[in-house]
Coordinates of C-alpha atoms in Angstrom, one line a residue:
M1018 CA -63.2 84.7 -131.1
A1019 CA -62.2 86.1 -134.5
T1020 CA -64.4 88.6 -136.2
P1021 CA -65.0 88.2 -140.0
D1022 CA -62.6 91.0 -140.9
T1023 CA -59.8 89.3 -138.9
N1024 CA -60.3 85.7 -139.8
L1025 CA -56.9 85.1 -141.5
G1026 CA -57.3 81.4 -141.5
L1027 CA -53.6 80.6 -141.2
T1028 CA -52.2 77.6 -139.4
I1029 CA -49.1 78.8 -137.6
L1030 CA -46.3 77.0 -135.8
L1031 CA -45.4 79.2 -132.8
A1032 CA -41.8 78.3 -131.8
E1033 CA -41.5 80.0 -128.4
D1034 CA -40.1 78.7 -125.1
N1035 CA -41.6 81.2 -122.7
P1036 CA -45.1 80.1 -121.3
V1037 CA -46.3 83.7 -120.9
N1038 CA -45.3 84.6 -124.4
Q1039 CA -46.9 81.4 -125.7
M1040 CA -50.2 82.4 -124.0
V1041 CA -50.2 86.0 -125.0
T1042 CA -49.2 85.3 -128.6
G1043 CA -51.6 82.4 -128.8
K1044 CA -54.5 84.6 -127.7
L1045 CA -53.5 87.2 -130.3
L1046 CA -53.4 84.6 -133.0
E1047 CA -56.9 83.3 -132.0
K1048 CA -58.2 86.9 -132.2
L1049 CA -56.8 87.1 -135.8
G1050 CA -58.5 83.8 -136.7
C1051 CA -55.4 81.7 -136.8
H1052 CA -55.0 78.2 -135.6
H1053 CA -51.6 77.6 -133.9
V1054 CA -49.5 74.9 -132.5
V1055 CA -46.7 75.5 -130.0
A1056 CA -43.1 74.2 -130.2
N1057 CA -41.0 74.9 -127.0
N1058 CA -37.7 75.0 -128.9
G1059 CA -36.0 74.6 -132.2
L1060 CA -35.8 70.8 -132.0
E1061 CA -39.6 70.6 -131.3
C1062 CA -40.2 72.9 -134.2
L1063 CA -38.3 70.6 -136.6
K1064 CA -40.3 67.6 -135.3
R1065 CA -43.6 69.4 -135.6
L1066 CA -42.8 70.3 -139.2
K1067 CA -42.3 66.6 -140.0
D1068 CA -45.6 65.7 -138.5
D1069 CA -47.9 68.6 -139.6
Q1070 CA -48.5 71.2 -142.3
F1071 CA -48.3 74.9 -141.4
D1072 CA -48.8 78.1 -143.4
L1073 CA -46.2 80.0 -141.5
I1074 CA -43.8 79.9 -138.5
L1075 CA -43.4 82.5 -135.8
M1076 CA -39.9 81.8 -134.6
D1077 CA -38.4 83.0 -131.3
C1078 CA -34.7 83.6 -131.8
V1079 CA -33.5 82.7 -128.3
M1080 CA -34.7 79.2 -127.1
P1081 CA -33.0 76.4 -125.2
E1082 CA -31.7 73.2 -126.9
M1083 CA -31.8 74.8 -130.4
D1084 CA -32.3 78.5 -131.0
G1085 CA -34.5 79.9 -133.8
L1086 CA -31.6 80.9 -136.0
E1087 CA -30.3 77.3 -136.1
A1088 CA -33.8 75.9 -136.6
T1089 CA -34.3 78.2 -139.5
R1090 CA -31.0 77.3 -141.1
R1091 CA -32.0 73.6 -140.9
I1092 CA -35.4 74.2 -142.3
R1093 CA -34.0 76.1 -145.2
A1094 CA -31.3 73.4 -145.8
S1095 CA -33.9 70.6 -145.9
S1096 CA -35.4 69.1 -149.0
S1097 CA -38.8 68.6 -147.4
H1098 CA -42.0 70.4 -148.1
C1099 CA -41.3 72.9 -145.4
A1100 CA -38.1 74.3 -146.8
N1101 CA -39.9 77.4 -148.2
I1102 CA -42.4 78.0 -145.5
P1103 CA -42.4 81.7 -144.4
I1104 CA -40.6 82.2 -141.1
I1105 CA -41.1 85.4 -139.1
A1106 CA -38.6 86.1 -136.4
L1107 CA -39.9 87.0 -132.9
T1108 CA -37.2 88.8 -130.9
A1109 CA -36.7 91.4 -128.2
S1110 CA -33.5 92.5 -130.0
A1111 CA -34.5 95.5 -132.1
M1112 CA -31.1 96.5 -133.5
E1113 CA -30.7 96.5 -137.3
S1114 CA -27.8 94.1 -137.0
D1115 CA -30.2 91.6 -135.2
R1116 CA -32.7 91.9 -138.0
Q1117 CA -30.0 91.3 -140.6
T1118 CA -28.8 88.2 -138.6
C1119 CA -32.3 86.8 -138.8
M1120 CA -32.6 87.5 -142.5
N1121 CA -29.1 85.9 -143.1
A1122 CA -30.3 82.8 -141.3
G1123 CA -33.2 82.5 -143.8
M1124 CA -36.1 84.2 -142.0
D1125 CA -38.5 86.1 -144.2
D1126 CA -39.7 88.9 -141.8
Y1127 CA -39.2 90.2 -138.3
A1128 CA -41.4 91.2 -135.4
D1129 CA -40.3 92.9 -132.2
K1130 CA -41.2 91.7 -128.7
P1131 CA -43.3 92.6 -126.9
I1132 CA -45.7 91.9 -129.7
D1133 CA -47.9 94.7 -130.7
M1134 CA -51.4 93.6 -131.8
G1135 CA -51.7 96.1 -134.6
R1136 CA -48.3 95.3 -136.0
M1137 CA -48.9 91.6 -135.8
K1138 CA -52.3 92.0 -137.5
T1139 CA -50.7 94.0 -140.3
L1140 CA -47.8 91.5 -140.7
L1141 CA -49.9 88.4 -140.7
T1142 CA -52.5 90.0 -143.1
E1143 CA -49.7 90.7 -145.5
W1144 CA -48.4 87.2 -145.3
A1145 CA -51.9 85.6 -145.5
Q1146 CA -52.3 87.5 -148.8
R1147 CA -49.0 86.2 -150.1
I1148 CA -49.8 82.6 -149.1
N1149 CA -53.4 82.7 -150.4
P1150 CA -53.5 85.4 -153.0
E1151 CA -57.1 84.5 -154.1
S1152 CA -58.6 84.9 -150.7

């Protein structure tokens, strides 16, 4: 359950294929007061974006069927309402070149795996303030 100081109130699309990572990240998001929906790959992510509204996407970079980089490129190239949604890369690749690859694909930020609770709280708090500056 979220405490008042961590109730970020974001609706997040979690694009992640690993069930353990889905569970761990989902619990972390709940603790931060965020609602989340899971997409198991990039194709599911694109479908979810057509069906629902999200404040932000947490995008795994390596997924089957369509990876996070290609999904991000397609989101950015679309003319839909989701073309400008913030996308945060989730990846175990921590090299600067990997970060740059994510940014070049159109992602807005970057978080290393395994996910650190403190880092994710800081990151999502910053994005929540950008998304809803009056809150």
